[in-house]
């Protein structure tokens, strides 16, 4: 017996190693196991080299096209580990920007070269990466990684060396309350303001149509809770009564009990602080419980058109959400961005991740800022970015003294088989349906 | 927040009971495998997610209803189970520690493969009857709304457990399985091919979780990592029921389904997963053998 185990121990070991590598390469969900988590670093190391070689190769062609010293833009992104999916999307967004700007003659007449390295979704690796990009590789500019979690430590590194830090995906309050002046968040507004235009819309309704009661069912997540807090404030202040306020654990999959309670209270408006799958699960549970609100708003979920429609079918009709960008949005260079993305990465335009668009926005702001300054000068660029307004695929962007963007999200509503923009008024594609039909 | 009305409580408890039935299908194979082989198959939930993905792909690609697709998936899983036991688990021997490690490795392999094929987007199957309900009027002000998919799961749990019971108690294979459970060496002496019994049991275990996975795909959203949340729930159920006991697993699944649902409305939904594990904790302290002893009972 013992000898049999001994003989096969190598097999077990091999299998475990294979499994760990498999897990590390695979899913980008938040709930990775410790075993998978630790192995990320090893895999990441190889990835990094690959990534760097890739970009160098890619840019050699363009360097030949424009016969001058390239302007090098560096970034460290989570290309492996639990943020690998949005991280990879951001990389694609940056690469589309690089391709488009080089086709249009480059920046300040010089070609642009991207250097992207993988930080394996790890804060320390990300900080070290930026340190190295700035001091060893001596890149001309740096742009930010994905999510507040990585933006917070890395923006400090950039600040230490006086580099401007335009970033695509860090909108948490902690990003802006550290007194940094070199950071610029290239989305229309901080994440917590996502539902603001929806609140404006609700409160703009004639008094006899306004909801009298509302319920909040939110995942325990800093982003969704931030959005919920603001919305709660606006609505209760205006006299809409909050009749149910529930926070659930991220791993919650079954909303039957919550839905039966909500159905019993029957509020006019239901607001879900959702991440994606929970928006689907909530709506299905409300259907089962026979709850028919007059309006429904979910933070994320309805804005991911493919999977949302697939999971819910006609129940999507009339559902509201907020979004910063989508393929048909009327932003500067958006059509070109969408076409180029599909050309470079294939797939359907509906599959283009918002994270790629946000990274592309970073490139647009950087390019216009640098052209306005007229030189590679980070100090002058920082000063410029605090003053100017930049045309982007998410609309015109400007920034306050701590880099908070001065714009608004768009309110979308599902009408027919897809969603349309209903607010703000200047971007409206269709009038909102109120009250919503039964789901 | 005030306490919910009695009507809300009744509805929540009934939905919890139906959900409990679905849990029972999910765990029946897990407890059976433990009963025969003393292996805690950590990959059980990962196989369930694999089955859910197969059901989802067959539905979204070919339009085959998950209930119908079981006809193909269940034999496939039986085969996968048999081969896995023979080629992966059996060569390692009887060391329970190694076997648990190996099934854990299987689980994260499956997670990785599913993650790289389909990304981290959550999927679920939406059929024509997904949001259908059957109303049952109990009184003038209380009409129960029974979701068809959960009702199907509830009925399926009795079918699956009934079939497993018949296999165990009314077939030659069942006798061999029971003999192996009671005393493997003695069974071998009287001519039972215990290697075959073990691989067949593992196959049956996976076949039953294939059914669980197809039902799961109709009710819940899932991605490659979802098995991590479910395996702990599954283990809690079979420990409460008594490791290896099929009737115990059914009763425990129903109890925990109801407890989870009711605690969500009487306390907060945040507490309901904790109630699940609190019951597990109390079981381990006061009745470590679970509700129904430690072996697959003969009825």
Coordinates of N, CA, C and O in Angstrom, one line a residue, chain A residues 1 4-5 8-9 11-12 15-16 18-20 22-33 35-36 85 220 243-258 260-261 264-265 276-278 280-281 284 286-291 306-307 309-314, chain B residues 1 4-5 8 11-12 15 19 23 56 60 87-88 91-95 98 101-102 104-106 108-109 111-113 115-116 119-127 130-133 145 147 150 217-221 223-225 228-230 233 260-262 264-265 268-270 273:
Chain A
X1 N 0.8 -1.2 0.0 CA 0.0 0.0 0.0 C 0.9 1.3 0.0 O 0.7 2.1 -0.8
X4 N 2.7 1.8 -3.1 CA 1.8 2.2 -4.2 C 1.6 3.8 -4.1 O 1.7 4.4 -5.1
X5 N 1.5 4.3 -2.9 CA 1.3 5.8 -2.8 C 2.6 6.4 -3.2 O 2.6 7.4 -4.0
X8 N 3.1 6.7 -6.8 CA 2.3 7.6 -7.6 C 2.3 9.0 -7.0 O 1.6 9.9 -7.5
X9 N 3.2 9.3 -6.1 CA 3.2 10.6 -5.5 C 3.6 11.7 -6.5 O 3.0 12.7 -6.5
X11 N 2.8 11.7 -9.5 CA 1.7 11.9 -10.3 C 0.8 13.0 -9.6 O 0.3 13.9 -10.3
X12 N 0.6 12.8 -8.3 CA -0.2 13.7 -7.6 C 0.4 15.1 -7.7 O -0.3 16.1 -8.0
X15 N -0.1 16.7 -10.9 CA -1.5 17.0 -11.1 C -1.8 18.4 -10.4 O -2.4 19.2 -10.9
X16 N -1.3 18.4 -9.2 CA -1.6 19.6 -8.4 C -0.9 20.9 -9.0 O -1.6 21.9 -9.2
X18 N -0.3 21.2 -12.2 CA -1.1 21.5 -13.4 C -2.3 22.3 -13.0 O -2.7 23.3 -13.7
X19 N -3.0 21.8 -12.0 CA -4.2 22.4 -11.6 C -4.0 23.8 -11.2 O -4.8 24.7 -11.5
X20 N -3.0 24.1 -10.4 CA -2.7 25.4 -9.9 C -2.5 26.4 -11.1 O -3.0 27.5 -11.2
X22 N -3.5 25.9 -14.1 CA -4.8 26.0 -14.8 C -5.6 27.1 -14.1 O -6.2 28.0 -14.8
X23 N -5.7 27.1 -12.8 CA -6.5 28.0 -12.1 C -6.0 29.4 -12.3 O -6.8 30.4 -12.5
X24 N -4.7 29.6 -12.3 CA -4.1 30.9 -12.4 C -4.4 31.5 -13.7 O -4.7 32.7 -13.9
X25 N -4.3 30.7 -14.8 CA -4.5 31.2 -16.1 C -6.0 31.5 -16.4 O -6.3 32.3 -17.2
X26 N -6.8 30.8 -15.6 CA -8.2 30.9 -15.9 C -9.0 32.1 -15.3 O -8.5 33.2 -15.4
X27 N -10.1 31.8 -14.8 CA -11.1 32.7 -14.4 C -10.6 33.9 -13.7 O -9.7 33.9 -12.8
X28 N -11.2 35.1 -13.9 CA -10.8 36.3 -13.3 C -11.8 36.7 -12.2 O -12.1 37.9 -12.1
X29 N -12.4 35.8 -11.5 CA -13.3 36.1 -10.5 C -12.6 36.5 -9.2 O -11.5 36.2 -9.0
X30 N -13.4 37.3 -8.4 CA -12.8 37.8 -7.1 C -12.5 36.6 -6.2 O -11.6 36.7 -5.4
X31 N -13.2 35.6 -6.3 CA -13.1 34.5 -5.3 C -12.0 33.5 -5.8 O -12.3 32.3 -5.9
X32 N -10.8 33.9 -6.0 CA -9.8 32.9 -6.3 C -9.3 32.3 -5.0 O -9.2 33.0 -4.0
X33 N -8.8 31.1 -5.0 CA -8.4 30.4 -3.8 C -6.9 30.9 -3.5 O -6.3 31.5 -4.4
X35 N -4.4 29.1 -3.1 CA -3.4 28.4 -4.0 C -3.3 29.0 -5.3 O -2.2 29.3 -5.8
X36 N -4.4 29.4 -5.9 CA -4.4 30.0 -7.2 C -3.8 31.4 -7.1 O -3.0 31.8 -8.0
X85 N -9.2 40.3 -16.3 CA -10.1 40.5 -17.4 C -10.3 42.0 -17.7 O -10.0 42.4 -18.8
X220 N -22.8 44.2 -0.7 CA -21.9 44.8 0.2 C -20.6 45.0 -0.6 O -19.7 44.2 -0.6
X243 N -38.6 52.3 2.2 CA -39.3 51.4 3.0 C -38.6 50.1 3.2 O -38.9 49.3 4.1
X244 N -37.5 49.9 2.5 CA -36.7 48.6 2.7 C -35.3 48.9 2.3 O -35.0 49.5 1.2
X245 N -34.3 48.5 3.1 CA -32.9 48.8 2.9 C -32.1 47.6 3.3 O -31.9 47.4 4.4
X246 N -31.7 46.8 2.3 CA -31.0 45.6 2.6 C -29.6 45.5 1.9 O -29.5 45.9 0.7
X247 N -28.6 45.1 2.7 CA -27.3 44.9 2.2 C -27.0 43.4 2.2 O -27.2 42.8 3.3
X248 N -26.6 42.8 1.1 CA -26.4 41.4 1.1 C -24.9 41.1 0.8 O -24.2 41.9 0.2
X249 N -24.4 39.9 1.2 CA -23.1 39.5 1.1 C -22.8 39.2 -0.4 O -23.7 38.8 -1.1
X250 N -21.6 39.5 -0.9 CA -21.3 39.3 -2.3 C -21.5 37.9 -2.9 O -21.9 37.7 -4.0
X251 N -21.5 36.9 -2.0 CA -21.7 35.5 -2.5 C -23.1 35.1 -2.6 O -23.4 34.0 -3.0
X252 N -24.0 36.0 -2.2 CA -25.5 35.7 -2.3 C -25.9 35.4 -3.7 O -25.6 36.1 -4.6
X253 N -26.6 34.2 -3.8 CA -27.0 33.8 -5.2 C -28.5 33.7 -5.3 O -29.1 33.7 -6.3
X254 N -29.2 33.6 -4.1 CA -30.6 33.4 -4.1 C -31.3 34.6 -3.4 O -31.1 34.9 -2.3
X255 N -32.2 35.3 -4.2 CA -32.8 36.5 -3.7 C -34.3 36.2 -3.4 O -35.0 37.2 -3.2
X256 N -34.7 35.0 -3.4 CA -36.1 34.7 -3.2 C -36.7 35.3 -1.9 O -37.7 36.0 -1.9
X257 N -36.0 35.2 -0.8 CA -36.5 35.7 0.5 C -36.6 37.2 0.4 O -37.6 37.8 0.9
X258 N -35.6 37.8 -0.1 CA -35.6 39.3 -0.2 C -36.7 39.7 -1.1 O -37.5 40.7 -0.7
X260 N -39.6 38.3 -1.8 CA -40.9 38.1 -1.2 C -41.2 39.2 -0.2 O -42.3 39.7 -0.2
X261 N -40.2 39.6 0.5 CA -40.3 40.8 1.4 C -40.6 42.0 0.7 O -41.5 42.8 1.0
X264 N -44.0 42.1 -0.7 CA -45.0 42.4 0.4 C -45.1 43.9 0.7 O -46.2 44.4 0.9
X265 N -44.0 44.6 0.6 CA -44.0 46.1 0.9 C -44.4 46.8 -0.4 O -44.9 48.0 -0.3
X276 N -23.3 42.4 -11.4 CA -23.8 41.9 -12.7 C -24.8 40.8 -12.4 O -26.0 40.9 -12.6
X277 N -24.2 39.6 -12.0 CA -25.1 38.4 -11.9 C -26.2 38.6 -10.9 O -27.3 38.1 -11.0
X278 N -25.9 39.5 -9.9 CA -26.9 39.7 -8.9 C -28.1 40.5 -9.4 O -29.2 40.4 -8.9
X280 N -29.4 40.1 -12.4 CA -30.2 39.1 -13.1 C -30.9 38.3 -12.0 O -32.1 38.1 -12.1
X281 N -30.2 37.9 -11.0 CA -30.8 37.0 -9.9 C -31.9 37.8 -9.2 O -33.0 37.3 -8.9
X284 N -35.0 38.1 -11.5 CA -35.8 36.8 -11.6 C -36.5 36.6 -10.3 O -37.7 36.1 -10.3
X286 N -37.7 38.8 -8.3 CA -38.9 39.7 -8.2 C -40.0 39.2 -9.1 O -41.2 39.3 -8.8
X287 N -39.6 38.6 -10.3 CA -40.6 38.0 -11.2 C -41.4 36.9 -10.4 O -42.6 36.8 -10.5
X288 N -40.5 36.0 -9.8 CA -41.1 34.9 -9.1 C -42.1 35.3 -8.0 O -43.1 34.7 -7.8
X289 N -41.7 36.4 -7.3 CA -42.4 36.9 -6.2 C -43.6 37.7 -6.6 O -44.5 38.1 -5.8
X290 N -43.7 38.0 -7.9 CA -44.9 38.8 -8.4 C -44.8 40.2 -8.1 O -45.8 40.9 -8.0
X291 N -43.6 40.8 -7.9 CA -43.4 42.2 -7.6 C -43.3 43.0 -8.9 O -42.4 42.7 -9.7
X306 N -25.2 42.0 -23.8 CA -25.4 40.6 -24.2 C -25.9 39.7 -23.1 O -27.0 39.2 -23.2
X307 N -25.1 39.5 -22.0 CA -25.5 38.6 -21.0 C -26.8 39.0 -20.3 O -27.5 38.1 -19.9
X309 N -29.5 40.6 -21.5 CA -30.6 40.3 -22.3 C -30.8 38.8 -22.4 O -31.9 38.2 -22.3
X310 N -29.6 38.1 -22.6 CA -29.7 36.6 -22.7 C -30.4 36.0 -21.4 O -31.2 35.1 -21.5
X311 N -30.0 36.6 -20.3 CA -30.5 36.0 -19.0 C -32.0 36.3 -18.7 O -32.6 35.6 -18.0
X312 N -32.4 37.5 -19.3 CA -33.7 38.0 -18.8 C -34.8 38.1 -19.9 O -35.9 38.2 -19.6
X313 N -34.3 38.2 -21.2 CA -35.3 38.3 -22.2 C -36.1 39.6 -22.1 O -35.6 40.7 -21.8
X314 N -37.4 39.5 -22.3 CA -38.3 40.7 -22.3 C -38.4 41.3 -21.0 O -38.9 42.5 -20.9
Chain B
X1 N -36.2 47.5 11.2 CA -37.2 46.9 10.3 C -38.1 45.9 11.1 O -37.6 45.1 11.9
X4 N -41.4 40.4 9.5 CA -42.3 40.2 8.4 C -43.6 39.5 8.8 O -43.6 38.8 9.9
X5 N -44.6 39.7 8.0 CA -45.9 39.1 8.3 C -45.9 37.6 8.2 O -45.0 37.1 7.6
X8 N -45.7 36.4 4.6 CA -44.3 36.4 4.0 C -43.5 35.2 4.5 O -42.8 34.5 3.8
X11 N -44.5 32.0 2.8 CA -44.0 31.9 1.4 C -42.6 31.7 1.3 O -42.1 30.9 0.5
X12 N -41.8 32.4 2.2 CA -40.4 32.2 2.2 C -40.0 30.8 2.6 O -39.1 30.2 2.0
X15 N -40.6 28.4 -0.4 CA -39.5 28.5 -1.4 C -38.2 27.9 -0.9 O -37.5 27.2 -1.6
X19 N -36.1 25.0 -2.6 CA -34.6 25.1 -2.8 C -33.9 24.0 -2.2 O -32.9 23.5 -2.7
X23 N -31.0 21.4 -3.4 CA -29.7 21.1 -2.7 C -29.5 19.6 -2.6 O -28.4 19.1 -2.7
X56 N -25.9 24.9 -20.4 CA -26.0 26.3 -20.9 C -25.6 26.3 -22.4 O -26.2 26.9 -23.2
X60 N -27.9 27.4 -25.4 CA -27.7 28.6 -26.1 C -27.2 28.3 -27.6 O -27.5 29.1 -28.5
X87 N -8.5 6.1 -13.3 CA -7.2 6.5 -13.8 C -6.6 7.6 -12.9 O -5.4 7.8 -13.0
X88 N -7.4 8.3 -12.1 CA -6.8 9.4 -11.3 C -6.8 9.1 -9.8 O -5.8 9.2 -9.2
X91 N -5.2 5.0 -8.6 CA -3.7 4.8 -8.6 C -3.1 5.4 -7.3 O -2.0 4.9 -7.0
X92 N -3.7 6.3 -6.7 CA -3.1 7.0 -5.5 C -3.2 6.1 -4.3 O -2.4 6.3 -3.3
X93 N -4.1 5.2 -4.3 CA -4.3 4.4 -3.1 C -5.4 4.9 -2.2 O -6.3 5.5 -2.6
X94 N -5.2 4.6 -0.9 CA -6.3 4.8 0.1 C -6.1 6.0 1.0 O -6.9 6.3 1.9
X95 N -5.0 6.7 0.9 CA -4.7 7.8 1.8 C -5.7 8.9 1.7 O -5.7 9.6 0.6
X98 N -4.3 12.4 0.7 CA -3.9 12.6 -0.7 C -5.1 12.7 -1.6 O -5.1 13.5 -2.5
X101 N -6.7 16.0 -1.5 CA -5.8 17.0 -2.2 C -6.0 16.8 -3.7 O -6.1 17.8 -4.5
X102 N -6.2 15.6 -4.1 CA -6.3 15.3 -5.5 C -7.7 15.8 -6.1 O -7.7 16.4 -7.2
X104 N -9.3 18.2 -4.8 CA -9.1 19.7 -4.8 C -8.4 20.1 -6.1 O -8.8 21.1 -6.7
X105 N -7.4 19.4 -6.4 CA -6.7 19.7 -7.7 C -7.6 19.6 -8.9 O -7.6 20.4 -9.8
X106 N -8.4 18.6 -8.9 CA -9.4 18.4 -9.9 C -10.3 19.6 -10.0 O -10.6 20.1 -11.1
X108 N -9.8 22.7 -9.0 CA -9.2 24.0 -9.5 C -8.8 23.8 -11.0 O -8.8 24.8 -11.7
X109 N -8.5 22.6 -11.4 CA -8.3 22.4 -12.8 C -9.6 22.7 -13.6 O -9.5 23.5 -14.6
X111 N -12.0 24.6 -12.7 CA -12.3 26.0 -12.6 C -11.4 26.8 -13.6 O -11.9 27.6 -14.4
X112 N -10.1 26.4 -13.7 CA -9.2 27.0 -14.7 C -9.7 26.8 -16.1 O -9.7 27.8 -16.9
X113 N -10.0 25.6 -16.4 CA -10.4 25.3 -17.8 C -11.7 26.1 -18.2 O -11.7 26.7 -19.2
X115 N -12.8 28.7 -16.8 CA -12.5 30.1 -16.8 C -11.9 30.6 -18.1 O -12.2 31.6 -18.6
X116 N -10.9 29.7 -18.6 CA -10.3 30.2 -19.8 C -11.2 30.0 -21.0 O -11.0 30.7 -22.0
X119 N -14.4 32.8 -19.7 CA -14.2 34.1 -19.0 C -15.0 34.1 -17.7 O -15.4 33.0 -17.2
X120 N -15.1 35.3 -17.1 CA -15.7 35.3 -15.8 C -17.2 35.8 -15.8 O -17.8 36.0 -14.8
X121 N -17.7 36.0 -17.0 CA -19.1 36.4 -17.1 C -20.1 35.3 -16.6 O -19.9 34.2 -16.9
X122 N -21.0 35.8 -15.7 CA -21.9 34.8 -15.2 C -23.0 34.4 -16.2 O -23.4 35.2 -17.0
X123 N -23.3 33.1 -16.2 CA -24.3 32.6 -17.2 C -25.4 32.0 -16.5 O -25.3 31.5 -15.3
X124 N -26.6 31.9 -17.1 CA -27.7 31.2 -16.6 C -28.6 30.9 -17.8 O -28.5 31.5 -18.8
X125 N -29.4 29.8 -17.6 CA -30.3 29.4 -18.7 C -31.7 30.0 -18.6 O -32.2 30.0 -17.5
X126 N -32.2 30.6 -19.6 CA -33.5 31.2 -19.6 C -34.4 30.4 -20.6 O -34.2 30.6 -21.8
X127 N -35.3 29.6 -20.1 CA -36.2 28.9 -21.0 C -37.5 29.6 -21.0 O -37.7 30.6 -20.3
X130 N -38.9 29.9 -17.5 CA -38.0 30.4 -16.4 C -38.8 31.2 -15.3 O -38.6 31.0 -14.2
X131 N -39.6 32.1 -15.8 CA -40.3 32.9 -14.8 C -41.7 32.5 -14.6 O -42.5 33.3 -14.1
X132 N -42.1 31.3 -15.0 CA -43.4 30.8 -14.8 C -43.6 30.4 -13.3 O -42.7 29.9 -12.7
X133 N -44.8 30.7 -12.8 CA -45.1 30.2 -11.5 C -46.4 29.5 -11.4 O -47.3 29.7 -12.3
X145 N -46.8 31.4 -4.5 CA -46.3 31.4 -5.9 C -45.2 30.5 -6.0 O -44.1 30.7 -5.5
X147 N -42.4 28.8 -8.1 CA -41.6 28.9 -9.4 C -41.5 27.5 -10.0 O -41.1 26.6 -9.3
X150 N -38.0 25.7 -9.6 CA -37.7 25.2 -8.3 C -38.5 24.0 -8.0 O -38.1 23.0 -7.4
X217 N -28.4 25.2 -13.5 CA -28.3 26.2 -14.6 C -29.6 26.9 -14.8 O -29.6 28.0 -15.3
X218 N -30.7 26.3 -14.4 CA -32.0 26.9 -14.7 C -32.3 27.9 -13.6 O -33.1 28.8 -13.8
X219 N -31.7 27.7 -12.4 CA -32.2 28.6 -11.2 C -31.1 29.6 -10.9 O -31.5 30.8 -10.6
X220 N -29.9 29.3 -11.0 CA -28.8 30.2 -10.5 C -27.9 30.7 -11.6 O -27.9 30.1 -12.7
X221 N -27.2 31.8 -11.3 CA -26.1 32.2 -12.3 C -24.8 31.6 -11.8 O -24.6 31.4 -10.6
X223 N -20.3 31.1 -12.8 CA -19.1 31.1 -13.7 C -18.2 30.1 -13.2 O -18.5 29.3 -12.3
X224 N -17.0 30.0 -13.7 CA -16.0 29.0 -13.4 C -15.7 28.9 -11.9 O -15.4 27.8 -11.4
X225 N -15.8 30.0 -11.2 CA -15.4 30.0 -9.8 C -16.5 29.8 -8.9 O -16.3 29.7 -7.7
X228 N -16.6 27.3 -5.6 CA -16.0 27.6 -4.3 C -17.1 27.9 -3.3 O -17.0 27.5 -2.1
X229 N -18.1 28.7 -3.7 CA -19.2 29.0 -2.8 C -20.1 27.8 -2.5 O -20.6 27.7 -1.4
X230 N -20.2 26.9 -3.5 CA -21.2 25.8 -3.3 C -20.6 24.6 -2.6 O -21.4 23.9 -1.9
X233 N -21.2 24.8 1.1 CA -22.6 24.6 1.4 C -22.9 23.1 1.3 O -23.6 22.5 2.2
X260 N -32.1 28.8 5.9 CA -31.5 29.9 5.1 C -32.5 30.9 4.7 O -32.3 32.1 4.9
X261 N -33.6 30.5 4.1 CA -34.6 31.4 3.6 C -35.3 32.2 4.7 O -35.4 33.4 4.6
X262 N -35.6 31.5 5.8 CA -36.4 32.1 6.9 C -35.5 33.1 7.6 O -35.9 34.2 8.0
X264 N -33.1 34.8 6.5 CA -32.9 36.0 5.6 C -34.0 37.0 5.9 O -33.7 38.2 5.8
X265 N -35.2 36.6 6.2 CA -36.3 37.6 6.4 C -36.5 37.9 7.9 O -36.9 39.0 8.2
X268 N -31.3 39.3 8.9 CA -31.0 40.0 7.6 C -30.5 38.9 6.6 O -30.1 37.9 7.0
X269 N -30.5 39.3 5.4 CA -30.0 38.3 4.4 C -28.6 38.1 4.6 O -28.0 37.1 4.2
X270 N -27.9 39.1 5.2 CA -26.5 38.9 5.5 C -26.2 37.8 6.4 O -25.2 37.1 6.3
X273 N -26.3 33.1 5.2 CA -25.3 32.1 5.0 C -24.6 31.7 6.3 O -24.2 30.5 6.5

